[in-house]
């Protein structure tokens, strides 16, 4: 158990819908990262937040957005969902100044 | 931008065999390197990391990796694998001193250990 929690574990929704994935980092970690894992694209970095502020952006679509709240939990919002958005979405966290990231169990999103 | 290549997508070994998984990265500057393991149905776990110093690093579960700067490589090794090592292995890199960035992962190597 890494100490990073994610909810829900599974999510099934229809095309065109919007969903919100939630992540709570390890106690004391200020950075939260979101990754997408799919069969064709592999593991891809989406976005990083540090202490409530957006810090870095990866291959995140415009239909996707994220935020980090004062209690440091983060939410990833996916809208206008397409079949191709079906994937595992991982959250990771790291301590201030640390490079190693600790991953949560992931949310498996299925878009039908 | 940096990239990571893992040469072996699928590896099948027998128990007690030795393991070496290749990883090469492309980036001209200083990087931090990682190996993560993903057991079936589970999340990614950090196996080992290299930041600086001794290029031979030891991780959990008997794994080790060697950083060879001249070859831009960070190969993972284990002298004697067990059935429980069956998993997906990912090499990852992050730019050192970048401050803000995510990990860049290789495509992964699916390792199957036959009893």
GROMACS .gro file of C-alpha atoms in nm:
model
  227
    1UNK     CA    1   0.000   0.000   0.000
    2UNK     CA    2   0.159   0.325  -0.119
    3UNK     CA    3  -0.059   0.555   0.090
    4UNK     CA    4  -0.213   0.713  -0.219
    5UNK     CA    5  -0.586   0.650  -0.250
    6UNK     CA    6  -0.809   0.681  -0.553
    7UNK     CA    7  -1.183   0.659  -0.599
    8UNK     CA    8  -1.373   0.509  -0.761
    9UNK     CA    9  -1.197   0.185  -0.856
   10UNK     CA   10  -1.413   0.132  -1.162
   11UNK     CA   11  -1.629   0.366  -1.364
   12UNK     CA   12  -1.848   0.279  -1.659
   13UNK     CA   13  -2.009   0.560  -1.851
   14UNK     CA   14  -2.136   0.650  -2.195
   15UNK     CA   15  -1.981   0.860  -2.469
   16UNK     CA   16  -2.039   1.231  -2.429
   17UNK     CA   17  -2.061   1.212  -2.052
   18UNK     CA   18  -1.844   1.377  -1.787
   19UNK     CA   19  -1.676   1.205  -1.492
   20UNK     CA   20  -1.463   1.307  -1.197
   21UNK     CA   21  -1.182   1.095  -1.057
   22UNK     CA   22  -1.053   1.163  -0.708
   23UNK     CA   23  -0.710   1.119  -0.553
   24UNK     CA   24  -0.572   1.168  -0.204
   25UNK     CA   25  -0.192   1.188  -0.185
   26UNK     CA   26   0.030   1.034   0.081
   27UNK     CA   27   0.030   1.223   0.405
   28UNK     CA   28   0.262   1.521   0.375
   29UNK     CA   29   0.309   1.503  -0.003
   30UNK     CA   30   0.245   1.832  -0.180
   31UNK     CA   31   0.272   1.716  -0.541
   32UNK     CA   32   0.004   1.520  -0.722
   33UNK     CA   33   0.044   1.376  -1.071
   34UNK     CA   34  -0.210   1.221  -1.305
   35UNK     CA   35  -0.125   0.952  -1.559
   36UNK     CA   36  -0.323   0.763  -1.819
   37UNK     CA   37  -0.242   0.401  -1.900
   38UNK     CA   38  -0.384   0.253  -2.218
   39UNK     CA   39  -0.284  -0.042  -2.434
   40UNK     CA   40  -0.188   0.167  -2.735
   41UNK     CA   41  -0.032   0.471  -2.566
   42UNK     CA   42   0.121   0.309  -2.260
   43UNK     CA   43   0.169   0.521  -1.948
   44UNK     CA   44   0.143   0.891  -2.022
   45UNK     CA   45   0.185   1.186  -1.791
   46UNK     CA   46  -0.114   1.417  -1.796
   47UNK     CA   47  -0.067   1.694  -1.539
   48UNK     CA   48   0.104   1.787  -1.212
   49UNK     CA   49  -0.018   2.001  -0.925
   50UNK     CA   50   0.194   2.131  -0.641
   51UNK     CA   51   0.032   2.271  -0.330
   52UNK     CA   52  -0.278   2.377  -0.518
   53UNK     CA   53  -0.108   2.522  -0.824
   54UNK     CA   54  -0.070   2.367  -1.167
   55UNK     CA   55   0.300   2.290  -1.211
   56UNK     CA   56   0.344   2.096  -1.534
   57UNK     CA   57   0.136   1.971  -1.823
   58UNK     CA   58   0.193   1.661  -2.028
   59UNK     CA   59  -0.026   1.507  -2.296
   60UNK     CA   60  -0.352   1.623  -2.146
   61UNK     CA   61  -0.645   1.681  -2.378
   62UNK     CA   62  -0.839   2.007  -2.363
   63UNK     CA   63  -1.147   1.806  -2.263
   64UNK     CA   64  -0.962   1.704  -1.945
   65UNK     CA   65  -0.890   1.928  -1.648
   66UNK     CA   66  -0.769   1.888  -1.294
   67UNK     CA   67  -0.746   2.077  -0.969
   68UNK     CA   68  -0.590   2.037  -0.629
   69UNK     CA   69  -0.779   2.150  -0.324
   70UNK     CA   70  -0.652   2.311   0.002
   71UNK     CA   71  -0.655   1.971   0.174
   72UNK     CA   72  -0.425   1.857  -0.112
   73UNK     CA   73  -0.661   1.601  -0.262
   74UNK     CA   74  -0.695   1.628  -0.637
   75UNK     CA   75  -0.968   1.568  -0.892
   76UNK     CA   76  -0.934   1.488  -1.260
   77UNK     CA   77  -1.234   1.590  -1.468
   78UNK     CA   78  -1.292   1.419  -1.801
   79UNK     CA   79  -1.564   1.559  -2.023
   80UNK     CA   80  -1.721   1.483  -2.363
   81UNK     CA   81  -1.594   1.132  -2.319
   82UNK     CA   82  -1.499   0.924  -2.621
   83UNK     CA   83  -1.444   0.551  -2.657
   84UNK     CA   84  -1.072   0.615  -2.678
   85UNK     CA   85  -1.069   0.763  -2.328
   86UNK     CA   86  -1.121   0.416  -2.184
   87UNK     CA   87  -0.808   0.354  -1.979
   88UNK     CA   88  -0.660   0.320  -1.634
   89UNK     CA   89  -0.604   0.656  -1.469
   90UNK     CA   90  -0.337   0.667  -1.202
   91UNK     CA   91  -0.262   0.933  -0.950
   92UNK     CA   92   0.082   0.961  -0.792
   93UNK     CA   93   0.226   1.184  -0.524
   94UNK     CA   94   0.569   1.296  -0.415
   95UNK     CA   95   0.717   1.491  -0.129
   96UNK     CA   96   0.846   1.846  -0.179
   97UNK     CA   97   1.180   1.833  -0.360
   98UNK     CA   98   1.163   1.457  -0.416
   99UNK     CA   99   1.169   1.291  -0.755
  100UNK     CA  100   1.027   0.950  -0.669
  101UNK     CA  101   0.655   0.921  -0.713
  102UNK     CA  102   0.422   0.682  -0.534
  103UNK     CA  103   0.123   0.555  -0.723
  104UNK     CA  104  -0.233   0.490  -0.623
  105UNK     CA  105  -0.435   0.183  -0.724
  106UNK     CA  106  -0.590   0.357  -1.024
  107UNK     CA  107  -0.938   0.411  -1.160
  108UNK     CA  108  -1.043   0.195  -1.453
  109UNK     CA  109  -1.264   0.401  -1.682
  110UNK     CA  110  -1.475   0.227  -1.944
  111UNK     CA  111  -1.657   0.442  -2.195
  112UNK     CA  112  -1.932   0.260  -2.387
  113UNK     CA  113   1.188   1.602  -2.495
  114UNK     CA  114   1.312   1.288  -2.329
  115UNK     CA  115   1.207   0.938  -2.432
  116UNK     CA  116   1.256   0.587  -2.298
  117UNK     CA  117   1.295   0.263  -2.492
  118UNK     CA  118   1.248  -0.083  -2.350
  119UNK     CA  119   1.368  -0.334  -2.602
  120UNK     CA  120   1.195  -0.647  -2.481
  121UNK     CA  121   0.817  -0.630  -2.479
  122UNK     CA  122   0.767  -0.988  -2.365
  123UNK     CA  123   1.012  -1.209  -2.179
  124UNK     CA  124   0.951  -1.564  -2.067
  125UNK     CA  125   1.194  -1.728  -1.826
  126UNK     CA  126   1.206  -2.033  -1.605
  127UNK     CA  127   1.241  -2.003  -1.230
  128UNK     CA  128   1.600  -1.955  -1.113
  129UNK     CA  129   1.706  -1.808  -1.448
  130UNK     CA  130   1.890  -1.478  -1.453
  131UNK     CA  131   1.711  -1.169  -1.575
  132UNK     CA  132   1.823  -0.859  -1.758
  133UNK     CA  133   1.573  -0.608  -1.898
  134UNK     CA  134   1.705  -0.336  -2.121
  135UNK     CA  135   1.623   0.034  -2.089
  136UNK     CA  136   1.766   0.322  -2.289
  137UNK     CA  137   1.674   0.685  -2.261
  138UNK     CA  138   1.734   0.981  -2.485
  139UNK     CA  139   1.815   1.313  -2.323
  140UNK     CA  140   2.133   1.512  -2.333
  141UNK     CA  141   2.131   1.635  -1.975
  142UNK     CA  142   2.115   1.489  -1.627
  143UNK     CA  143   1.828   1.258  -1.550
  144UNK     CA  144   1.690   1.059  -1.263
  145UNK     CA  145   1.603   0.700  -1.346
  146UNK     CA  146   1.353   0.456  -1.206
  147UNK     CA  147   1.222   0.105  -1.245
  148UNK     CA  148   0.863   0.039  -1.146
  149UNK     CA  149   0.684  -0.296  -1.129
  150UNK     CA  150   0.315  -0.357  -1.182
  151UNK     CA  151   0.189  -0.695  -1.058
  152UNK     CA  152  -0.131  -0.822  -1.219
  153UNK     CA  153  -0.424  -0.607  -1.115
  154UNK     CA  154  -0.214  -0.386  -0.892
  155UNK     CA  155  -0.068  -0.037  -0.896
  156UNK     CA  156   0.286   0.060  -0.988
  157UNK     CA  157   0.544   0.002  -0.718
  158UNK     CA  158   0.888   0.160  -0.709
  159UNK     CA  159   1.157  -0.108  -0.748
  160UNK     CA  160   1.463   0.112  -0.746
  161UNK     CA  161   1.593   0.456  -0.838
  162UNK     CA  162   1.914   0.625  -0.948
  163UNK     CA  163   1.986   0.990  -0.886
  164UNK     CA  164   2.365   1.014  -0.864
  165UNK     CA  165   2.671   0.840  -0.718
  166UNK     CA  166   2.734   0.467  -0.745
  167UNK     CA  167   2.592   0.363  -1.084
  168UNK     CA  168   2.497   0.021  -0.947
  169UNK     CA  169   2.183   0.056  -0.742
  170UNK     CA  170   2.004  -0.208  -0.542
  171UNK     CA  171   1.631  -0.215  -0.498
  172UNK     CA  172   1.367  -0.426  -0.336
  173UNK     CA  173   1.309  -0.798  -0.391
  174UNK     CA  174   1.668  -0.866  -0.500
  175UNK     CA  175   1.660  -0.641  -0.807
  176UNK     CA  176   1.947  -0.418  -0.911
  177UNK     CA  177   2.016  -0.183  -1.199
  178UNK     CA  178   2.326  -0.033  -1.354
  179UNK     CA  179   2.341   0.316  -1.497
  180UNK     CA  180   2.585   0.345  -1.788
  181UNK     CA  181   2.597   0.711  -1.882
  182UNK     CA  182   2.791   0.658  -2.205
  183UNK     CA  183   2.525   0.419  -2.330
  184UNK     CA  184   2.226   0.612  -2.191
  185UNK     CA  185   2.120   0.284  -2.037
  186UNK     CA  186   1.968   0.170  -1.709
  187UNK     CA  187   1.925  -0.206  -1.731
  188UNK     CA  188   1.743  -0.403  -1.465
  189UNK     CA  189   1.890  -0.730  -1.339
  190UNK     CA  190   1.810  -1.011  -1.102
  191UNK     CA  191   2.037  -1.314  -1.062
  192UNK     CA  192   1.762  -1.568  -0.997
  193UNK     CA  193   1.396  -1.500  -1.072
  194UNK     CA  194   1.098  -1.645  -0.892
  195UNK     CA  195   0.748  -1.723  -1.012
  196UNK     CA  196   0.626  -1.425  -0.806
  197UNK     CA  197   0.831  -1.191  -1.028
  198UNK     CA  198   0.574  -1.232  -1.304
  199UNK     CA  199   0.467  -0.874  -1.371
  200UNK     CA  200   0.500  -0.574  -1.602
  201UNK     CA  201   0.821  -0.375  -1.559
  202UNK     CA  202   0.851  -0.010  -1.652
  203UNK     CA  203   1.160   0.201  -1.686
  204UNK     CA  204   1.105   0.574  -1.631
  205UNK     CA  205   1.304   0.895  -1.645
  206UNK     CA  206   1.262   1.246  -1.514
  207UNK     CA  207   1.488   1.542  -1.586
  208UNK     CA  208   1.709   1.627  -1.291
  209UNK     CA  209   1.665   1.979  -1.162
  210UNK     CA  210   1.358   2.029  -1.373
  211UNK     CA  211   1.143   2.085  -1.068
  212UNK     CA  212   0.818   2.040  -1.243
  213UNK     CA  213   0.753   1.742  -1.464
  214UNK     CA  214   0.605   1.400  -1.481
  215UNK     CA  215   0.778   1.071  -1.538
  216UNK     CA  216   0.839   0.958  -1.894
  217UNK     CA  217   0.782   0.583  -1.912
  218UNK     CA  218   0.894   0.316  -2.151
  219UNK     CA  219   0.631   0.089  -2.306
  220UNK     CA  220   0.697  -0.179  -2.046
  221UNK     CA  221   0.821  -0.537  -2.047
  222UNK     CA  222   0.581  -0.816  -1.968
  223UNK     CA  223   0.777  -1.078  -1.775
  224UNK     CA  224   0.639  -1.427  -1.731
  225UNK     CA  225   0.818  -1.672  -1.502
  226UNK     CA  226   0.734  -2.035  -1.560
  227UNK     CA  227   0.755  -2.268  -1.261
   0.00000   0.00000   0.00000
